[in-house]
Amino acid sequence: MRIPTAPAVPEQRAVDSEAPSVSSGVRTRSQHQRRKRIVQAAAALASRGGVEAMQMRTVAERAGVALGTLYRYFPSKMDLVVAVVSEEIDLLESSIERRPPSAATAAGRAVDVLMRATRGLMREPELADALIRSLILAEVETPFGDRMTGLLLRVSGRDQATEEEVALAGSLASVWVHELLEMLRGRRTYEQIQQRIEIAAGRLLADF
Amino acid sequence: MRIPTAPAVPEQRAVDSEAPSVSSGVRTRSQHQRRKRIVQAAAALASRGGVEAMQMRTVAERAGVALGTLYRYFPSKMDLVVAVVSEEIDLLESSIERRPPSAATAAGRAVDVLMRATRGLMREPELADALIRSLILAEVETPFGDRMTGLLLRVSGRDQATEEEVALAGSLASVWVHELLEMLRGRRTYEQIQQRIEIAAGRLLADF
DNA sequence: ACAGTTATTAGAATCTGTTCTACTTTGCCA
DNA sequence: TGGCAAAGTAGAACAGATTCTAATAACTGT
């Protein structure tokens, strides 16, 4: 799996990696269905016992698909996790759109968004675990971190953000992710997270 | 891998978990040596090919120890990774002690420390990548974040820190870890990290 | 020195992600 | 309709972390 002769370059895995037919790029209806069934089966298993319960053999079985097929759609377990998790983020974004944060300050609105996301994640703890970890683990660029940062900038009223503003929003996002991780490790309660996010947001987005 | 929805009750794995003699807690000289040999072998392997190259069988072999013995000292690979990382942090701490940061402001000293640590990690990219990723993914408590936070508080002259100060230093530490990760993904240069750390530190530790 | 506990060992065995093989089915089109 | 490439299948095979076993060595207190 490793390339012994070229040590410097990390093995890029295909970013897309979610559909067969490499040549055409087309996805038939039945393939779409199959992919959906797989992701659903994976999500169902993960929301119970977490990534551990989401074993590739089991997912394949639950989705009524051969192991080889599962691997054709998702070349690694991580790809599957990422797929499951993408759906969750979509949910958050549309929730924010439906009911935008109303706090007076940018920091307040950011805290609102982050804590709403936190609550959403806490509803499916095992799934949340998978989400956060995959967000961090991903080898290549994933939309997650940037999407969260973008979301924060948007609710802060910074559609045309300076580089410094992007850095600050990004910092807040990374603090949030870290706090979530600590929660997953059982080292934070919801209240503690809120407190810490408020403190950090108050400083980082002070003059937004 | 459970979430404390209200109270924080993680299934604690023994945090220590690094020496035999559960009952006595004593560690004989030969045990100490053995442990040291194991960690050295692990570090040597990891600094070449990353965690992948640091296979438990290989580590045991290199350390001249049976696989079972390795597992007696380090119940899981993660425990071994943590041990390796701890040594790195020791190095950083003693380096800081030897040559304390001299900047005028607390934020400046914190930036100094973090960038010094960054340079240290960049010297062994494979090791850094492996270790940081594994630590972030670790299920259980790791000394990493807390030690870094403690270090930051110390160089900020906050030996008796308030809760808010701990939160702020912790936030800065998590921003740093995140930037490090981005660097490992090839999305940050050293200069960019420095810039972002300066921005974040300037806000977070403003009135330290 | 002796009995009993604890540490160590070699190696087999287990578990789960991933890969491989040898077929069979499906979709497509000339 | 015949045929070919892609997609799917069942199941074996492989890899590396972790666990288990049975036996031996080292250390302990008496």
PDB file of C-alpha atoms in Angstrom, chain A:
ATOM      1  CA  MET A   1       0.000   0.000   0.000  1.00  0.00           C
ATOM      2  CA  ARG A   2       2.887   2.296   0.732  1.00  0.00           C
ATOM      3  CA  ILE A   3       5.253   3.517  -1.918  1.00  0.00           C
ATOM      4  CA  PRO A   4       8.696   2.746  -0.620  1.00  0.00           C
ATOM      5  CA  THR A   5      10.569   4.622  -3.307  1.00  0.00           C
ATOM      6  CA  ALA A   6       8.758   7.932  -2.939  1.00  0.00           C
ATOM      7  CA  PRO A   7       8.626   8.646   0.774  1.00  0.00           C
ATOM      8  CA  ALA A   8       7.809  12.330   0.690  1.00  0.00           C
ATOM      9  CA  VAL A   9       4.443  12.226  -0.998  1.00  0.00           C
ATOM     10  CA  PRO A  10       1.489  10.948   1.003  1.00  0.00           C
ATOM     11  CA  GLU A  11      -0.662   8.494  -0.908  1.00  0.00           C
ATOM     12  CA  GLN A  12      -3.467  10.538  -2.341  1.00  0.00           C
ATOM     13  CA  ARG A  13      -6.646   8.630  -2.266  1.00  0.00           C
ATOM     14  CA  ALA A  14      -9.304   9.561  -4.778  1.00  0.00           C
ATOM     15  CA  VAL A  15     -11.352  12.329  -3.260  1.00  0.00           C
ATOM     16  CA  ASP A  16     -14.569  11.470  -4.977  1.00  0.00           C
ATOM     17  CA  SER A  17     -14.487   7.727  -4.754  1.00  0.00           C
ATOM     18  CA  GLU A  18     -18.177   7.232  -4.387  1.00  0.00           C
ATOM     19  CA  ALA A  19     -19.472   5.812  -7.593  1.00  0.00           C
ATOM     20  CA  PRO A  20     -18.491   3.072  -9.994  1.00  0.00           C
ATOM     21  CA  SER A  21     -18.152   3.664 -13.705  1.00  0.00           C
ATOM     22  CA  VAL A  22     -14.852   5.437 -13.576  1.00  0.00           C
ATOM     23  CA  SER A  23     -14.863   5.984 -17.279  1.00  0.00           C
ATOM     24  CA  SER A  24     -18.284   7.432 -17.865  1.00  0.00           C
ATOM     25  CA  GLY A  25     -18.887   9.146 -14.544  1.00  0.00           C
ATOM     26  CA  VAL A  26     -22.545   8.458 -15.074  1.00  0.00           C
ATOM     27  CA  ARG A  27     -24.607   6.966 -12.292  1.00  0.00           C
ATOM     28  CA  THR A  28     -27.634   4.932 -13.187  1.00  0.00           C
ATOM     29  CA  ARG A  29     -30.730   4.928 -11.063  1.00  0.00           C
ATOM     30  CA  SER A  30     -30.086   1.502  -9.646  1.00  0.00           C
ATOM     31  CA  GLN A  31     -26.582   2.528  -8.725  1.00  0.00           C
ATOM     32  CA  HIS A  32     -27.928   5.586  -7.016  1.00  0.00           C
ATOM     33  CA  GLN A  33     -30.349   3.443  -5.075  1.00  0.00           C
ATOM     34  CA  ARG A  34     -27.675   1.008  -4.140  1.00  0.00           C
ATOM     35  CA  ARG A  35     -25.431   3.765  -2.899  1.00  0.00           C
ATOM     36  CA  LYS A  36     -28.291   5.172  -0.894  1.00  0.00           C
ATOM     37  CA  ARG A  37     -29.088   1.816   0.654  1.00  0.00           C
ATOM     38  CA  ILE A  38     -25.464   1.417   1.616  1.00  0.00           C
ATOM     39  CA  VAL A  39     -25.243   4.817   3.250  1.00  0.00           C
ATOM     40  CA  GLN A  40     -28.519   4.246   5.079  1.00  0.00           C
ATOM     41  CA  ALA A  41     -27.409   0.886   6.352  1.00  0.00           C
ATOM     42  CA  ALA A  42     -24.130   2.405   7.461  1.00  0.00           C
ATOM     43  CA  ALA A  43     -25.846   5.292   9.204  1.00  0.00           C
ATOM     44  CA  ALA A  44     -28.249   2.988  10.960  1.00  0.00           C
ATOM     45  CA  LEU A  45     -25.460   0.827  12.266  1.00  0.00           C
ATOM     46  CA  ALA A  46     -23.292   3.789  13.220  1.00  0.00           C
ATOM     47  CA  SER A  47     -26.012   5.596  15.098  1.00  0.00           C
ATOM     48  CA  ARG A  48     -26.232   2.552  17.323  1.00  0.00           C
ATOM     49  CA  GLY A  49     -22.802   1.315  18.092  1.00  0.00           C
ATOM     50  CA  GLY A  50     -20.681   3.949  16.411  1.00  0.00           C
ATOM     51  CA  VAL A  51     -18.038   3.302  13.837  1.00  0.00           C
ATOM     52  CA  GLU A  52     -17.152   0.084  15.563  1.00  0.00           C
ATOM     53  CA  ALA A  53     -20.565  -1.386  14.972  1.00  0.00           C
ATOM     54  CA  MET A  54     -20.403  -0.195  11.431  1.00  0.00           C
ATOM     55  CA  GLN A  55     -18.369  -3.100  10.177  1.00  0.00           C
ATOM     56  CA  MET A  56     -17.904  -3.378   6.467  1.00  0.00           C
ATOM     57  CA  ARG A  57     -19.217  -6.932   6.354  1.00  0.00           C
ATOM     58  CA  THR A  58     -22.264  -5.945   8.327  1.00  0.00           C
ATOM     59  CA  VAL A  59     -22.959  -2.872   6.250  1.00  0.00           C
ATOM     60  CA  ALA A  60     -22.728  -4.929   3.088  1.00  0.00           C
ATOM     61  CA  GLU A  61     -25.068  -7.511   4.503  1.00  0.00           C
ATOM     62  CA  ARG A  62     -27.604  -4.947   5.743  1.00  0.00           C
ATOM     63  CA  ALA A  63     -27.520  -3.172   2.405  1.00  0.00           C
ATOM     64  CA  GLY A  64     -28.035  -6.458   0.612  1.00  0.00           C
ATOM     65  CA  VAL A  65     -24.833  -6.073  -1.285  1.00  0.00           C
ATOM     66  CA  ALA A  66     -21.644  -8.058  -1.635  1.00  0.00           C
ATOM     67  CA  LEU A  67     -18.576  -6.951   0.237  1.00  0.00           C
ATOM     68  CA  GLY A  68     -16.793  -6.403  -3.035  1.00  0.00           C
ATOM     69  CA  THR A  69     -19.574  -4.136  -4.214  1.00  0.00           C
ATOM     70  CA  LEU A  70     -19.451  -2.106  -1.057  1.00  0.00           C
ATOM     71  CA  TYR A  71     -15.773  -1.583  -1.673  1.00  0.00           C
ATOM     72  CA  ARG A  72     -16.478  -0.590  -5.218  1.00  0.00           C
ATOM     73  CA  TYR A  73     -18.690   2.227  -4.002  1.00  0.00           C
ATOM     74  CA  PHE A  74     -16.589   3.179  -0.992  1.00  0.00           C
ATOM     75  CA  PRO A  75     -12.942   2.243  -1.352  1.00  0.00           C
ATOM     76  CA  SER A  76     -12.408   2.442   2.382  1.00  0.00           C
ATOM     77  CA  LYS A  77     -14.412   2.589   5.533  1.00  0.00           C
ATOM     78  CA  MET A  78     -13.466   6.215   5.923  1.00  0.00           C
ATOM     79  CA  ASP A  79     -15.041   7.083   2.604  1.00  0.00           C
ATOM     80  CA  LEU A  80     -18.214   5.550   3.839  1.00  0.00           C
ATOM     81  CA  VAL A  81     -18.081   7.469   7.084  1.00  0.00           C
ATOM     82  CA  VAL A  82     -17.536  10.685   5.205  1.00  0.00           C
ATOM     83  CA  ALA A  83     -20.563   9.983   3.056  1.00  0.00           C
ATOM     84  CA  VAL A  84     -22.744   9.385   6.071  1.00  0.00           C
ATOM     85  CA  VAL A  85     -21.475  12.500   7.695  1.00  0.00           C
ATOM     86  CA  SER A  86     -22.016  14.718   4.674  1.00  0.00           C
ATOM     87  CA  GLU A  87     -25.702  14.161   5.004  1.00  0.00           C
ATOM     88  CA  GLU A  88     -25.640  15.416   8.567  1.00  0.00           C
ATOM     89  CA  ILE A  89     -23.945  18.661   7.605  1.00  0.00           C
ATOM     90  CA  ASP A  90     -26.539  19.264   4.940  1.00  0.00           C
ATOM     91  CA  LEU A  91     -29.143  19.006   7.666  1.00  0.00           C
ATOM     92  CA  LEU A  92     -27.402  21.615   9.789  1.00  0.00           C
ATOM     93  CA  GLU A  93     -27.093  24.071   6.940  1.00  0.00           C
ATOM     94  CA  SER A  94     -30.706  23.860   6.001  1.00  0.00           C
ATOM     95  CA  SER A  95     -31.713  24.204   9.649  1.00  0.00           C
ATOM     96  CA  ILE A  96     -29.722  27.411   9.905  1.00  0.00           C
ATOM     97  CA  GLU A  97     -31.286  28.690   6.760  1.00  0.00           C
ATOM     98  CA  ARG A  98     -34.733  27.895   8.073  1.00  0.00           C
ATOM     99  CA  ARG A  99     -34.176  29.597  11.390  1.00  0.00           C
ATOM    100  CA  PRO A 100     -31.233  31.987  11.326  1.00  0.00           C
ATOM    101  CA  PRO A 101     -29.550  32.980  14.601  1.00  0.00           C
ATOM    102  CA  SER A 102     -30.934  36.174  16.018  1.00  0.00           C
ATOM    103  CA  ALA A 103     -28.405  37.360  18.585  1.00  0.00           C
ATOM    104  CA  ALA A 104     -27.324  40.980  18.461  1.00  0.00           C
ATOM    105  CA  THR A 105     -23.583  40.496  18.112  1.00  0.00           C
ATOM    106  CA  ALA A 106     -21.660  38.468  15.583  1.00  0.00           C
ATOM    107  CA  ALA A 107     -20.095  36.506  18.410  1.00  0.00           C
ATOM    108  CA  GLY A 108     -23.532  35.775  19.809  1.00  0.00           C
ATOM    109  CA  ARG A 109     -24.806  34.511  16.488  1.00  0.00           C
ATOM    110  CA  ALA A 110     -21.742  32.350  16.049  1.00  0.00           C
ATOM    111  CA  VAL A 111     -22.224  30.826  19.479  1.00  0.00           C
ATOM    112  CA  ASP A 112     -25.843  30.213  18.612  1.00  0.00           C
ATOM    113  CA  VAL A 113     -24.925  28.352  15.450  1.00  0.00           C
ATOM    114  CA  LEU A 114     -22.205  26.310  17.062  1.00  0.00           C
ATOM    115  CA  MET A 115     -24.304  25.293  20.018  1.00  0.00           C
ATOM    116  CA  ARG A 116     -27.183  24.396  17.746  1.00  0.00           C
ATOM    117  CA  ALA A 117     -24.824  22.169  15.829  1.00  0.00           C
ATOM    118  CA  THR A 118     -23.592  20.743  19.098  1.00  0.00           C
ATOM    119  CA  ARG A 119     -27.089  19.833  20.193  1.00  0.00           C
ATOM    120  CA  GLY A 120     -27.792  18.268  16.852  1.00  0.00           C
ATOM    121  CA  LEU A 121     -24.725  16.156  17.134  1.00  0.00           C
ATOM    122  CA  MET A 122     -25.494  15.136  20.677  1.00  0.00           C
ATOM    123  CA  ARG A 123     -28.740  13.683  19.524  1.00  0.00           C
ATOM    124  CA  GLU A 124     -26.839  10.962  17.703  1.00  0.00           C
ATOM    125  CA  PRO A 125     -23.755  10.616  19.814  1.00  0.00           C
ATOM    126  CA  GLU A 126     -22.284   7.638  18.077  1.00  0.00           C
ATOM    127  CA  LEU A 127     -22.815   9.223  14.727  1.00  0.00           C
ATOM    128  CA  ALA A 128     -21.325  12.439  16.007  1.00  0.00           C
ATOM    129  CA  ASP A 129     -18.267  10.570  17.001  1.00  0.00           C
ATOM    130  CA  ALA A 130     -17.846   9.317  13.491  1.00  0.00           C
ATOM    131  CA  LEU A 131     -18.464  12.771  12.076  1.00  0.00           C
ATOM    132  CA  ILE A 132     -15.967  14.639  14.151  1.00  0.00           C
ATOM    133  CA  ARG A 133     -13.259  12.098  13.853  1.00  0.00           C
ATOM    134  CA  SER A 134     -13.613  11.771  10.131  1.00  0.00           C
ATOM    135  CA  LEU A 135     -13.619  15.530   9.813  1.00  0.00           C
ATOM    136  CA  ILE A 136     -10.268  15.599  11.455  1.00  0.00           C
ATOM    137  CA  LEU A 137      -8.840  12.466   9.999  1.00  0.00           C
ATOM    138  CA  ALA A 138      -9.507  13.080   6.358  1.00  0.00           C
ATOM    139  CA  GLU A 139      -6.283  13.008   4.405  1.00  0.00           C
ATOM    140  CA  VAL A 140      -7.350  15.399   1.772  1.00  0.00           C
ATOM    141  CA  GLU A 141      -9.409  18.488   1.734  1.00  0.00           C
ATOM    142  CA  THR A 142     -12.920  17.938   2.945  1.00  0.00           C
ATOM    143  CA  PRO A 143     -15.700  20.454   2.755  1.00  0.00           C
ATOM    144  CA  PHE A 144     -16.349  20.204   6.469  1.00  0.00           C
ATOM    145  CA  GLY A 145     -13.933  22.555   8.113  1.00  0.00           C
ATOM    146  CA  ASP A 146     -14.316  25.135   5.438  1.00  0.00           C
ATOM    147  CA  ARG A 147     -18.062  24.813   5.403  1.00  0.00           C
ATOM    148  CA  MET A 148     -18.220  25.438   9.116  1.00  0.00           C
ATOM    149  CA  THR A 149     -15.921  28.426   8.835  1.00  0.00           C
ATOM    150  CA  GLY A 150     -18.002  29.769   5.987  1.00  0.00           C
ATOM    151  CA  LEU A 151     -21.133  29.327   8.014  1.00  0.00           C
ATOM    152  CA  LEU A 152     -19.632  31.298  10.870  1.00  0.00           C
ATOM    153  CA  LEU A 153     -18.554  34.086   8.572  1.00  0.00           C
ATOM    154  CA  ARG A 154     -21.975  34.220   7.033  1.00  0.00           C
ATOM    155  CA  VAL A 155     -23.859  34.525  10.302  1.00  0.00           C
ATOM    156  CA  SER A 156     -21.295  37.122  11.320  1.00  0.00           C
ATOM    157  CA  GLY A 157     -22.285  39.207   8.350  1.00  0.00           C
ATOM    158  CA  ARG A 158     -18.888  38.785   6.722  1.00  0.00           C
ATOM    159  CA  ASP A 159     -19.630  37.831   3.168  1.00  0.00           C
ATOM    160  CA  GLN A 160     -16.510  39.622   1.956  1.00  0.00           C
ATOM    161  CA  ALA A 161     -14.126  38.617   4.717  1.00  0.00           C
ATOM    162  CA  THR A 162     -10.545  39.760   5.049  1.00  0.00           C
ATOM    163  CA  GLU A 163      -7.842  37.203   5.502  1.00  0.00           C
ATOM    164  CA  GLU A 164      -7.666  37.968   9.175  1.00  0.00           C
ATOM    165  CA  GLU A 165     -11.387  37.485   9.558  1.00  0.00           C
ATOM    166  CA  VAL A 166     -11.203  34.139   7.847  1.00  0.00           C
ATOM    167  CA  ALA A 167      -8.390  33.159  10.178  1.00  0.00           C
ATOM    168  CA  LEU A 168     -10.407  34.158  13.201  1.00  0.00           C
ATOM    169  CA  ALA A 169     -13.537  32.341  12.140  1.00  0.00           C
ATOM    170  CA  GLY A 170     -11.416  29.319  11.324  1.00  0.00           C
ATOM    171  CA  SER A 171      -9.883  29.466  14.758  1.00  0.00           C
ATOM    172  CA  LEU A 172     -13.269  29.499  16.372  1.00  0.00           C
ATOM    173  CA  ALA A 173     -14.309  26.523  14.291  1.00  0.00           C
ATOM    174  CA  SER A 174     -11.254  24.595  15.365  1.00  0.00           C
ATOM    175  CA  VAL A 175     -11.873  25.411  19.000  1.00  0.00           C
ATOM    176  CA  TRP A 176     -15.385  24.107  18.588  1.00  0.00           C
ATOM    177  CA  VAL A 177     -14.203  20.908  16.976  1.00  0.00           C
ATOM    178  CA  HIS A 178     -11.751  20.412  19.762  1.00  0.00           C
ATOM    179  CA  GLU A 179     -14.404  20.900  22.384  1.00  0.00           C
ATOM    180  CA  LEU A 180     -16.597  18.368  20.637  1.00  0.00           C
ATOM    181  CA  LEU A 181     -13.754  15.917  20.695  1.00  0.00           C
ATOM    182  CA  GLU A 182     -13.346  16.440  24.381  1.00  0.00           C
ATOM    183  CA  MET A 183     -17.037  15.821  24.808  1.00  0.00           C
ATOM    184  CA  LEU A 184     -16.754  12.589  22.904  1.00  0.00           C
ATOM    185  CA  ARG A 185     -14.024  11.603  25.290  1.00  0.00           C
ATOM    186  CA  GLY A 186     -16.344  12.315  28.172  1.00  0.00           C
ATOM    187  CA  ARG A 187     -14.377  15.279  29.361  1.00  0.00           C
ATOM    188  CA  ARG A 188     -16.919  18.024  28.692  1.00  0.00           C
ATOM    189  CA  THR A 189     -20.566  18.587  29.375  1.00  0.00           C
ATOM    190  CA  TYR A 190     -22.786  20.630  27.143  1.00  0.00           C
ATOM    191  CA  GLU A 191     -22.603  23.517  29.593  1.00  0.00           C
ATOM    192  CA  GLN A 192     -18.850  23.495  29.670  1.00  0.00           C
ATOM    193  CA  ILE A 193     -18.684  23.583  25.925  1.00  0.00           C
ATOM    194  CA  GLN A 194     -21.063  26.476  25.781  1.00  0.00           C
ATOM    195  CA  GLN A 195     -19.052  28.381  28.311  1.00  0.00           C
ATOM    196  CA  ARG A 196     -15.802  27.825  26.494  1.00  0.00           C
ATOM    197  CA  ILE A 197     -17.244  28.635  23.094  1.00  0.00           C
ATOM    198  CA  GLU A 198     -18.666  31.851  24.486  1.00  0.00           C
ATOM    199  CA  ILE A 199     -15.326  32.821  25.927  1.00  0.00           C
ATOM    200  CA  ALA A 200     -13.462  32.071  22.728  1.00  0.00           C
ATOM    201  CA  ALA A 201     -16.036  33.668  20.452  1.00  0.00           C
ATOM    202  CA  GLY A 202     -16.091  36.769  22.625  1.00  0.00           C
ATOM    203  CA  ARG A 203     -12.408  37.280  21.989  1.00  0.00           C
ATOM    204  CA  LEU A 204     -12.046  35.994  18.476  1.00  0.00           C
ATOM    205  CA  LEU A 205     -15.038  37.748  16.973  1.00  0.00           C
ATOM    206  CA  ALA A 206     -14.947  40.744  19.279  1.00  0.00           C
ATOM    207  CA  ASP A 207     -14.939  43.477  16.665  1.00  0.00           C
ATOM    208  CA  PHE A 208     -16.872  41.720  13.948  1.00  0.00           C
TER     209      PHE A 208
END
